PDB file of C-alpha atoms and ligand atoms in Angstrom:
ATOM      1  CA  UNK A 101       0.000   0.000   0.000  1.00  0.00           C
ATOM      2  CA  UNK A 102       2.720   2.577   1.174  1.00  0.00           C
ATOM      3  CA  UNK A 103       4.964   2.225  -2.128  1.00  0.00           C
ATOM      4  CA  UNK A 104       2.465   1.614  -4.583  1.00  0.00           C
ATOM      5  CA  UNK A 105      -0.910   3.347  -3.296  1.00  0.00           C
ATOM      6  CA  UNK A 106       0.878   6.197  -1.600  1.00  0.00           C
ATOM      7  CA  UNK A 107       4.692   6.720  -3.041  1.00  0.00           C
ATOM      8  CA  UNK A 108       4.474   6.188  -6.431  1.00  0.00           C
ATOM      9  CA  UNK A 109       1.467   8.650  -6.722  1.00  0.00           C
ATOM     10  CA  UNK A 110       3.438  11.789  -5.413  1.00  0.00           C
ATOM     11  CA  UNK A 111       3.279  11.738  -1.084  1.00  0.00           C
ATOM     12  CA  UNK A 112       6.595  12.014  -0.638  1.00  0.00           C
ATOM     13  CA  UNK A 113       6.537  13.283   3.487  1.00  0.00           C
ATOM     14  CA  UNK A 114       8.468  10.559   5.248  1.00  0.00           C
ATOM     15  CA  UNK A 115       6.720  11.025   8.511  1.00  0.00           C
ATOM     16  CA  UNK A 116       3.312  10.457   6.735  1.00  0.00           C
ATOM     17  CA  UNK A 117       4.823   7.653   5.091  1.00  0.00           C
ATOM     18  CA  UNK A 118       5.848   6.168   8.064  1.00  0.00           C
ATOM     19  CA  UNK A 119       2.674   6.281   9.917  1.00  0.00           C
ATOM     20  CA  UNK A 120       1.035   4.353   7.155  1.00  0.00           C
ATOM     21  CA  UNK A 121       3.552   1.497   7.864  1.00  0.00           C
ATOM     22  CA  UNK A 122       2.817   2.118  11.259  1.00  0.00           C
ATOM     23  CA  UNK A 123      -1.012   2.097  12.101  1.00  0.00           C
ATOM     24  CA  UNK A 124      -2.783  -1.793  10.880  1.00  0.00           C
ATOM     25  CA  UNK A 125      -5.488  -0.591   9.154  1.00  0.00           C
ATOM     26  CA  UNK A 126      -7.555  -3.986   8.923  1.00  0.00           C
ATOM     27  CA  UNK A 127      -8.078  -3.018  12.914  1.00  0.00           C
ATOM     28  CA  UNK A 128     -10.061  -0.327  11.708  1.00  0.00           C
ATOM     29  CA  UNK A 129     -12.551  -2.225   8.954  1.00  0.00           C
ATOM     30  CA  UNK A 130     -15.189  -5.087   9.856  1.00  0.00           C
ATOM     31  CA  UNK A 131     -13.216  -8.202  10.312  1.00  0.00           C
ATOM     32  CA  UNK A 132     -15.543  -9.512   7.860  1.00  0.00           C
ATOM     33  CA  UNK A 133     -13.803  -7.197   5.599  1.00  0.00           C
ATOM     34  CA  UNK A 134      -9.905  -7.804   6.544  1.00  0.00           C
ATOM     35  CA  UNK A 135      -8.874  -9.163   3.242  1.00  0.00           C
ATOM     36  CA  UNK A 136      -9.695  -6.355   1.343  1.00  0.00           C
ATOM     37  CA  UNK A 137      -8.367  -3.714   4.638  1.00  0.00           C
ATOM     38  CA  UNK A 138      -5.377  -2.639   1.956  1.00  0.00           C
ATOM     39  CA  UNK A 139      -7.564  -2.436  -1.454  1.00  0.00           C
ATOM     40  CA  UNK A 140      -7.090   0.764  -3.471  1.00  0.00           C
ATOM     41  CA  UNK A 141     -10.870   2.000  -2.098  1.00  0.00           C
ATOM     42  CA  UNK A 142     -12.966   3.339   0.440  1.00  0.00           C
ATOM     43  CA  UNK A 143     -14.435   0.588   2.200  1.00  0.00           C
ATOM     44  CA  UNK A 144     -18.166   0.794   4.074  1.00  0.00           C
ATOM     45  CA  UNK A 145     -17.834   1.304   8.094  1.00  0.00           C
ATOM     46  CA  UNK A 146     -21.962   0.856   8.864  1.00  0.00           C
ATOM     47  CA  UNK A 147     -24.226   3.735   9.303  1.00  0.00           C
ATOM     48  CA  UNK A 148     -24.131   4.565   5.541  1.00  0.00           C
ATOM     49  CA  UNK A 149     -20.540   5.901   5.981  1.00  0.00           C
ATOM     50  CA  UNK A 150     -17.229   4.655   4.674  1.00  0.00           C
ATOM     51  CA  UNK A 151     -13.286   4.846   5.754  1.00  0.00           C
ATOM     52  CA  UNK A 152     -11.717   6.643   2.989  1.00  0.00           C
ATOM     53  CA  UNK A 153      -9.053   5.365   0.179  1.00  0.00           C
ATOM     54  CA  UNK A 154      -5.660   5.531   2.001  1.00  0.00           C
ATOM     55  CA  UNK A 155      -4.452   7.540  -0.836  1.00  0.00           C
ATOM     56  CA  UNK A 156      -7.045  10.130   0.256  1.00  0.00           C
ATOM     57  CA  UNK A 157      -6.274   9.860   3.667  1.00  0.00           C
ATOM     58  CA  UNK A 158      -2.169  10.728   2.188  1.00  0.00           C
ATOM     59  CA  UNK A 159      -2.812  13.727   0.737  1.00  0.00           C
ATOM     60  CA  UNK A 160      -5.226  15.186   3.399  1.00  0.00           C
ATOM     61  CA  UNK A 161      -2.669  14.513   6.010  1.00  0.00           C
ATOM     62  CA  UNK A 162       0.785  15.730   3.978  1.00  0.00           C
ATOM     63  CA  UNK A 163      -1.453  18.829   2.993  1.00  0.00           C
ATOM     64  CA  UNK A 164      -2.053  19.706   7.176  1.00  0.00           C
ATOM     65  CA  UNK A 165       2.048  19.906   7.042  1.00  0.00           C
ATOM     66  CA  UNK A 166       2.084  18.389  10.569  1.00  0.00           C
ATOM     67  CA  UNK A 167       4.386  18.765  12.946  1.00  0.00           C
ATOM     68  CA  UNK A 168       5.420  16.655  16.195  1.00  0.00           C
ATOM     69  CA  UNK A 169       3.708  18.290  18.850  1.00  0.00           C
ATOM     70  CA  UNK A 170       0.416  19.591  16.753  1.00  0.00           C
ATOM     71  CA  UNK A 171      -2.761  19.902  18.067  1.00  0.00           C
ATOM     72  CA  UNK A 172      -5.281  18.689  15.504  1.00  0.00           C
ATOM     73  CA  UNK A 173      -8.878  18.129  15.207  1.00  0.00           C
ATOM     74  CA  UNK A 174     -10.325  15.764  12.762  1.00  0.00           C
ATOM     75  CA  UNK A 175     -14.332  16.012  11.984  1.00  0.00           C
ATOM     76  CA  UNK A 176     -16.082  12.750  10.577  1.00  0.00           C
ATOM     77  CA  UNK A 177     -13.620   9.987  12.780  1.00  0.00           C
ATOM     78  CA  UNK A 178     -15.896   7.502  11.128  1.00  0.00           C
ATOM     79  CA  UNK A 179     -13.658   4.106  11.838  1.00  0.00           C
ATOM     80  CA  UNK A 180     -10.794   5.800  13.529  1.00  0.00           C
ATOM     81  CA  UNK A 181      -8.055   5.343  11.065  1.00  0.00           C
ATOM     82  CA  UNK A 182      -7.166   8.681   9.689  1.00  0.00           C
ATOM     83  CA  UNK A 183      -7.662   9.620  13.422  1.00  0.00           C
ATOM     84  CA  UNK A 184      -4.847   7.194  14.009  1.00  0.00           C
ATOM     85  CA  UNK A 185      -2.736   7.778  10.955  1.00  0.00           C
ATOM     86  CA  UNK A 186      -2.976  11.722  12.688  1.00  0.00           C
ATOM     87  CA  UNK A 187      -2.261  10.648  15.923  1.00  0.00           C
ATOM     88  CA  UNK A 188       1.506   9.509  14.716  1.00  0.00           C
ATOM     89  CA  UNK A 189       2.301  12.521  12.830  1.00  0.00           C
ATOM     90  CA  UNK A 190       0.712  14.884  15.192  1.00  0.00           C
ATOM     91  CA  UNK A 191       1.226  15.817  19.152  1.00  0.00           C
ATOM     92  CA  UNK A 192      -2.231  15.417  19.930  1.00  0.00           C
ATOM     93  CA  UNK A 193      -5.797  14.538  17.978  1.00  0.00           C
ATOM     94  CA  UNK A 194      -9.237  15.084  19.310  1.00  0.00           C
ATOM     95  CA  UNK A 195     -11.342  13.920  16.397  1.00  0.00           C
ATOM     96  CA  UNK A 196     -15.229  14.486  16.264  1.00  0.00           C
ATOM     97  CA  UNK A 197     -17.973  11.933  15.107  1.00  0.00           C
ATOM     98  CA  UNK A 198     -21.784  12.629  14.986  1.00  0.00           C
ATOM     99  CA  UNK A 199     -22.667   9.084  14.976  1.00  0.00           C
ATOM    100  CA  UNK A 200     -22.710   7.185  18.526  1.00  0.00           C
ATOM    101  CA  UNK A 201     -22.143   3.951  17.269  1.00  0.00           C
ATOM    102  CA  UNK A 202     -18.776   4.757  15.150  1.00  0.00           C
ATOM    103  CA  UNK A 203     -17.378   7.369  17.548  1.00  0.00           C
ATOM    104  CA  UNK A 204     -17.960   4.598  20.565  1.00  0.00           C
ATOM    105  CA  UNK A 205     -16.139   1.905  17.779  1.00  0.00           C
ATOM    106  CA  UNK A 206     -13.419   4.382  16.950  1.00  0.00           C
ATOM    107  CA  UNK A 207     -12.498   4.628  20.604  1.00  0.00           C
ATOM    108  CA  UNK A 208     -12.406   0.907  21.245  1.00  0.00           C
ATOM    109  CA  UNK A 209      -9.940   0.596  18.036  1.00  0.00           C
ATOM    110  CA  UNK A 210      -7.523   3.429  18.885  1.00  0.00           C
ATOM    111  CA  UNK A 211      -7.459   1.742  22.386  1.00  0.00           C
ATOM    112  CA  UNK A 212      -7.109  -1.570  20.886  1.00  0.00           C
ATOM    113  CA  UNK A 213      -3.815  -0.599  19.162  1.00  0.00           C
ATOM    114  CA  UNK A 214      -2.722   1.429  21.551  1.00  0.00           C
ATOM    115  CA  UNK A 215      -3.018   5.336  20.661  1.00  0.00           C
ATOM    116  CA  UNK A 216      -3.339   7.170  23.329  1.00  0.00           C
ATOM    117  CA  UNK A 217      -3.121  10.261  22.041  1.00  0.00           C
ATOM    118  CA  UNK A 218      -6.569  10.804  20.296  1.00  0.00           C
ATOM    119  CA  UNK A 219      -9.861  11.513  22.229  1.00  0.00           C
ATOM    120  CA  UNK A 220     -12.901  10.517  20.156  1.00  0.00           C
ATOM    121  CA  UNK A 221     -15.831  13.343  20.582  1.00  0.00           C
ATOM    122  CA  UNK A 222     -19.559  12.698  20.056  1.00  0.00           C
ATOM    123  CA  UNK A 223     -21.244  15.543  18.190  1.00  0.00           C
ATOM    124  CA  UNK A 224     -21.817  17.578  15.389  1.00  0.00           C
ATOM    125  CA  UNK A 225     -17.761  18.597  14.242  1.00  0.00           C
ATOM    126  CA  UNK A 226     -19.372  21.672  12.279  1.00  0.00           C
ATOM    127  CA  UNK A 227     -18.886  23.516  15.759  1.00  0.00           C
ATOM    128  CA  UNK A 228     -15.507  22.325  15.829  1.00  0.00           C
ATOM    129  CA  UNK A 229     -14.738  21.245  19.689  1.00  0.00           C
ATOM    130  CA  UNK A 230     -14.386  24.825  21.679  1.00  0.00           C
ATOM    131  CA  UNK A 231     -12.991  23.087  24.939  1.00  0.00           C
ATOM    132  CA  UNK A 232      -9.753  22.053  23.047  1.00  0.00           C
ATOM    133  CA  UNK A 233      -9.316  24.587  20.819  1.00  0.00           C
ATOM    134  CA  UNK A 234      -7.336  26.624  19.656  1.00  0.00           C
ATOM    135  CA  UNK A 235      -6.048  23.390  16.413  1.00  0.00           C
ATOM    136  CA  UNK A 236      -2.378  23.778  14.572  1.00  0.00           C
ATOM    137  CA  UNK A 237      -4.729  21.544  11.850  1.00  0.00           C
ATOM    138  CA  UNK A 238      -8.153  20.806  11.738  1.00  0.00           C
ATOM    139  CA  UNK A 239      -8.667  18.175   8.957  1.00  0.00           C
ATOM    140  CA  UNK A 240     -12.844  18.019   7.908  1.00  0.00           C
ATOM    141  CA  UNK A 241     -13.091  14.265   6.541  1.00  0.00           C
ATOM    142  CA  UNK A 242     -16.944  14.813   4.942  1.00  0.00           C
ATOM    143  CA  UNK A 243     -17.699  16.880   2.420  1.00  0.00           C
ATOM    144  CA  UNK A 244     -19.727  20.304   2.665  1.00  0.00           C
ATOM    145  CA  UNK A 245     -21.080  22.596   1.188  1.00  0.00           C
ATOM    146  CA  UNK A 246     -18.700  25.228   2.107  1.00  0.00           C
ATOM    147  CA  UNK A 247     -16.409  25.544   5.199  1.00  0.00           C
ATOM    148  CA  UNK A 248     -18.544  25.651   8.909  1.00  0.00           C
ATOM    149  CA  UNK A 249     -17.181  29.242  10.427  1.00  0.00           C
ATOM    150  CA  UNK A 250     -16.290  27.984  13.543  1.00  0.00           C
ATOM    151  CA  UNK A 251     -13.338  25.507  12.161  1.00  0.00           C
ATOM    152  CA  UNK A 252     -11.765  29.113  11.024  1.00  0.00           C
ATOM    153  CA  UNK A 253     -12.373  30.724  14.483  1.00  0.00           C
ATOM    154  CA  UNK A 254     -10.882  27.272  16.106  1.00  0.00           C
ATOM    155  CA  UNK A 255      -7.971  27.663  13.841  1.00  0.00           C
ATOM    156  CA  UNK A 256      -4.396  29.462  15.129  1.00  0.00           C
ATOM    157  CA  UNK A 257      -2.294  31.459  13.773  1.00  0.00           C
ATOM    158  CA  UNK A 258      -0.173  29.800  11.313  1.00  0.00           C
ATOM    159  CA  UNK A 259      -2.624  26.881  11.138  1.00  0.00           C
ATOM    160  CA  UNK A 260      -3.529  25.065   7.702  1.00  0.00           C
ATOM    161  CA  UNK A 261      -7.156  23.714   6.707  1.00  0.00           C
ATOM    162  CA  UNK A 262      -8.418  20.723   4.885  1.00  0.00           C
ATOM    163  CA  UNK A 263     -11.809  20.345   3.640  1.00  0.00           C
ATOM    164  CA  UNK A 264     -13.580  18.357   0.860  1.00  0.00           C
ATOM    165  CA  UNK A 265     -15.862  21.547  -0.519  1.00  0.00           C
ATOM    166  CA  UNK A 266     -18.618  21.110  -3.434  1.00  0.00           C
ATOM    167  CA  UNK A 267     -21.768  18.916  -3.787  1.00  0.00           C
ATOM    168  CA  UNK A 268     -23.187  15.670  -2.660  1.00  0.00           C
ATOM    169  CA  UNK A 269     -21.225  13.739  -5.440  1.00  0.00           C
ATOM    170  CA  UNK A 270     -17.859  15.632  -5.932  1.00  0.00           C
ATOM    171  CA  UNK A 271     -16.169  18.072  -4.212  1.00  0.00           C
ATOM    172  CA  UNK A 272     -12.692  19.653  -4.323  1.00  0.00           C
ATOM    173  CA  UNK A 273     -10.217  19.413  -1.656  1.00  0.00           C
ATOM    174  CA  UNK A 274      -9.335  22.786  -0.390  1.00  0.00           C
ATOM    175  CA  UNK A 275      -6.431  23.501   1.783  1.00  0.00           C
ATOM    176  CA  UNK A 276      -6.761  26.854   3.473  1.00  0.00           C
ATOM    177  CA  UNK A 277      -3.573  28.124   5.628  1.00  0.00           C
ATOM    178  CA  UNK A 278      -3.810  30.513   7.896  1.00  0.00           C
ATOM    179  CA  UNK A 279      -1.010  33.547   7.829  1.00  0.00           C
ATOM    180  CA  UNK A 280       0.399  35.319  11.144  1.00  0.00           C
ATOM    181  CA  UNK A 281      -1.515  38.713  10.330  1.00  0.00           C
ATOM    182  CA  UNK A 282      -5.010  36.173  10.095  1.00  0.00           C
ATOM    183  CA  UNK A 283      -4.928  36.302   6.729  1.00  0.00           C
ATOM    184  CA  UNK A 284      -6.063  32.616   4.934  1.00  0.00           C
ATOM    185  CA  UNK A 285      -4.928  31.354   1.881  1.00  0.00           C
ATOM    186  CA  UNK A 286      -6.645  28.789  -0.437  1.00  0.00           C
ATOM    187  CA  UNK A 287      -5.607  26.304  -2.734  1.00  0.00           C
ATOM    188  CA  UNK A 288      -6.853  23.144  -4.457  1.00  0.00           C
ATOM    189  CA  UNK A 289      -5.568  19.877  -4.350  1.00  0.00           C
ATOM    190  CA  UNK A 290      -7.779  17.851  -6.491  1.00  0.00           C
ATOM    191  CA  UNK A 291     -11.526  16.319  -6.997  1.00  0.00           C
ATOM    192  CA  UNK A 292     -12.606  13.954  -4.290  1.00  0.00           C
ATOM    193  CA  UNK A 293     -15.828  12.030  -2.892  1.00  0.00           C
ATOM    194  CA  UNK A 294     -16.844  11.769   0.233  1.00  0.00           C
ATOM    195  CA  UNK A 295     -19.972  11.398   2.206  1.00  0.00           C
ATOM    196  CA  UNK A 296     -21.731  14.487   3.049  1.00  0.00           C
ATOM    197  CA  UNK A 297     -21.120  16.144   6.140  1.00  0.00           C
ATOM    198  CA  UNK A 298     -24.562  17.116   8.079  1.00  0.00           C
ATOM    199  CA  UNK A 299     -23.895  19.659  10.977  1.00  0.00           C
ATOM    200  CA  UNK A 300     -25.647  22.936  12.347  1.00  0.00           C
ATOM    201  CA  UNK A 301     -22.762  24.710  10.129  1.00  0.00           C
ATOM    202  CA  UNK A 302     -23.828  23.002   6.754  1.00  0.00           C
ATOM    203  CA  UNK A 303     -26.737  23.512   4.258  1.00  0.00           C
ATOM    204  CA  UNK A 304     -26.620  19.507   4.446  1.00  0.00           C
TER     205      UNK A 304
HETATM  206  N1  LIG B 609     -12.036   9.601   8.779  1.00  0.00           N
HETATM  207  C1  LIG B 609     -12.904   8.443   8.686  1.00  0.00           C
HETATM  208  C2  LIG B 609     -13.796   8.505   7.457  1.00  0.00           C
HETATM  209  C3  LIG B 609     -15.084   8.938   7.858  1.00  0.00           C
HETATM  210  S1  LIG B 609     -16.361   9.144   6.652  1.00  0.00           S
HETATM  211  C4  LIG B 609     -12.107   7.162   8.724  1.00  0.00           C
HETATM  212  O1  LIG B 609     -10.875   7.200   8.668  1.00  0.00           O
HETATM  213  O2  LIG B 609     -12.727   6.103   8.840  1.00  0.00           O
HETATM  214  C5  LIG B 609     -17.030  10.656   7.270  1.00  0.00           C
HETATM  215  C6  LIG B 609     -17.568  10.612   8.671  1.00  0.00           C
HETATM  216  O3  LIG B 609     -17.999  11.931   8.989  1.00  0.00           O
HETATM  217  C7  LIG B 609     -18.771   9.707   8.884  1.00  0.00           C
HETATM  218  O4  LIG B 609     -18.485   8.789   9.895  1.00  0.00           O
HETATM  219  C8  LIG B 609     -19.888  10.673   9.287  1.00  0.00           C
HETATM  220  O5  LIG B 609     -20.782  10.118  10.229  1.00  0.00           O
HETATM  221  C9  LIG B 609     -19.097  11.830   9.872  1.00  0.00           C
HETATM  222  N2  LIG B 609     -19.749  13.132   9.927  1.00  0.00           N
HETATM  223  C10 LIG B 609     -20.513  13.745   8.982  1.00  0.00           C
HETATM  224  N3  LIG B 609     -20.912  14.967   9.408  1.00  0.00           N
HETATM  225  C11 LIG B 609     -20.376  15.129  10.653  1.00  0.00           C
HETATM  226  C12 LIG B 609     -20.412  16.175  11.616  1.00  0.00           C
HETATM  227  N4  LIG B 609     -21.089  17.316  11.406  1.00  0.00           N
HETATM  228  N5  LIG B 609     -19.744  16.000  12.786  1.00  0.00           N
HETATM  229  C13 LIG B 609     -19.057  14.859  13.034  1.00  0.00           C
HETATM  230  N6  LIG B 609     -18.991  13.827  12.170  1.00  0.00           N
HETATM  231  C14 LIG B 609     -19.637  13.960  10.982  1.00  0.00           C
END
């Protein structure tokens, strides 16, 4: 997966690489569903949603230009493992999941492999998650219509943005980076599909 999904299609951040090696992603799909954990695809997590193609996952993370001892927060945690793929790169991860059932699974998963570092929320991630704000990243794993206000005002000085943006089908995959004087910048990365997010903040 790492050379040929993730390598030979452009990621070229080491520490990304490395926590792709790292983090066994067929803990994080239906057992039912092991052999295929590594396929080239989103695969479905129940509830209608999906964990996303790791290649995906790559160029989400390398775009949040992580350092060590980051604070990030994820929205959509769906299965955990982009949580977990965060978690490595990342100081600390406090990811967000409006579905009870995946954010209680997530949990139990990051726990089973043991990643301590990542605090699964249950709630609507369009609010971002005030109590451990302010985020170095905030990485929106759903797509919207346009980008919830409060993940800006949750978002320091110097921090970068990454958001799936368009319609229920296709949207593009915006990185937004936030300059000392609050200034953001905005640039696209490429067409995507994800499942919608649905939050206070969204027209979905
Ligand atoms: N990052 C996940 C992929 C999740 S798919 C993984 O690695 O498995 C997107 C997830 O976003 C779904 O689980 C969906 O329930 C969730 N979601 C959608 N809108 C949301 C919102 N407003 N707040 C929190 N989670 C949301």
């Amino acid at each position: 997966m790492v050379a040929q999904q993730l390598r030979a299609r452009g990621i070229t951040d080491e520490r990304v690489l490395a926590a792709f090696s790292e983090v066994p992603r067929e803990a994080f799909v239906d057992p039912a569903m092991a052999a295929a954990a590594y396929a080239d695809a989103p695969l479905p997590i129940g509830m209608g949603q999906t964990i996303s193609q790791p290649f995906v996952v790559a160029l989400m993370v390398e775009a949040l230009r992580l350092r060590p001892d980051d604070r990030v927060l994820e929205v959509g945690a769906g299965s955990g493992y982009a949580a977990a793929i965060l978690s490595r790169v990342a100081g600390h991860v406090t990811a967000v999941e409006r579905h009870l059932a995946l954010a209680e699974g997530a949990r139990d998963r990051l726990a089973a492999v043991g990643l301590d570092n990542v605090d699964v929320r249950h709630g609507d991630g369009t609010l971002g998650w005030p109590d451990a704000a302010p985020f170095d990243a905030v990485l929106v794993s759903a797509g919207g219509t346009h980008v919830p206000p409060a993940l800006l005002d949750q978002l320091a000085a110097g921090g970068r943005l990454v958001i799936p943006v368009g319609g229920p089908e296709h949207q593009e995959l915006l990185q937004l980076v936030r300059a000392s004087d609050g200034t953001l910048r905005e640039e696209r990365l490429g067409r995507v599909s994800f499942v919608p997010l649905v939050g206070e903040q969204t027209a979905r």
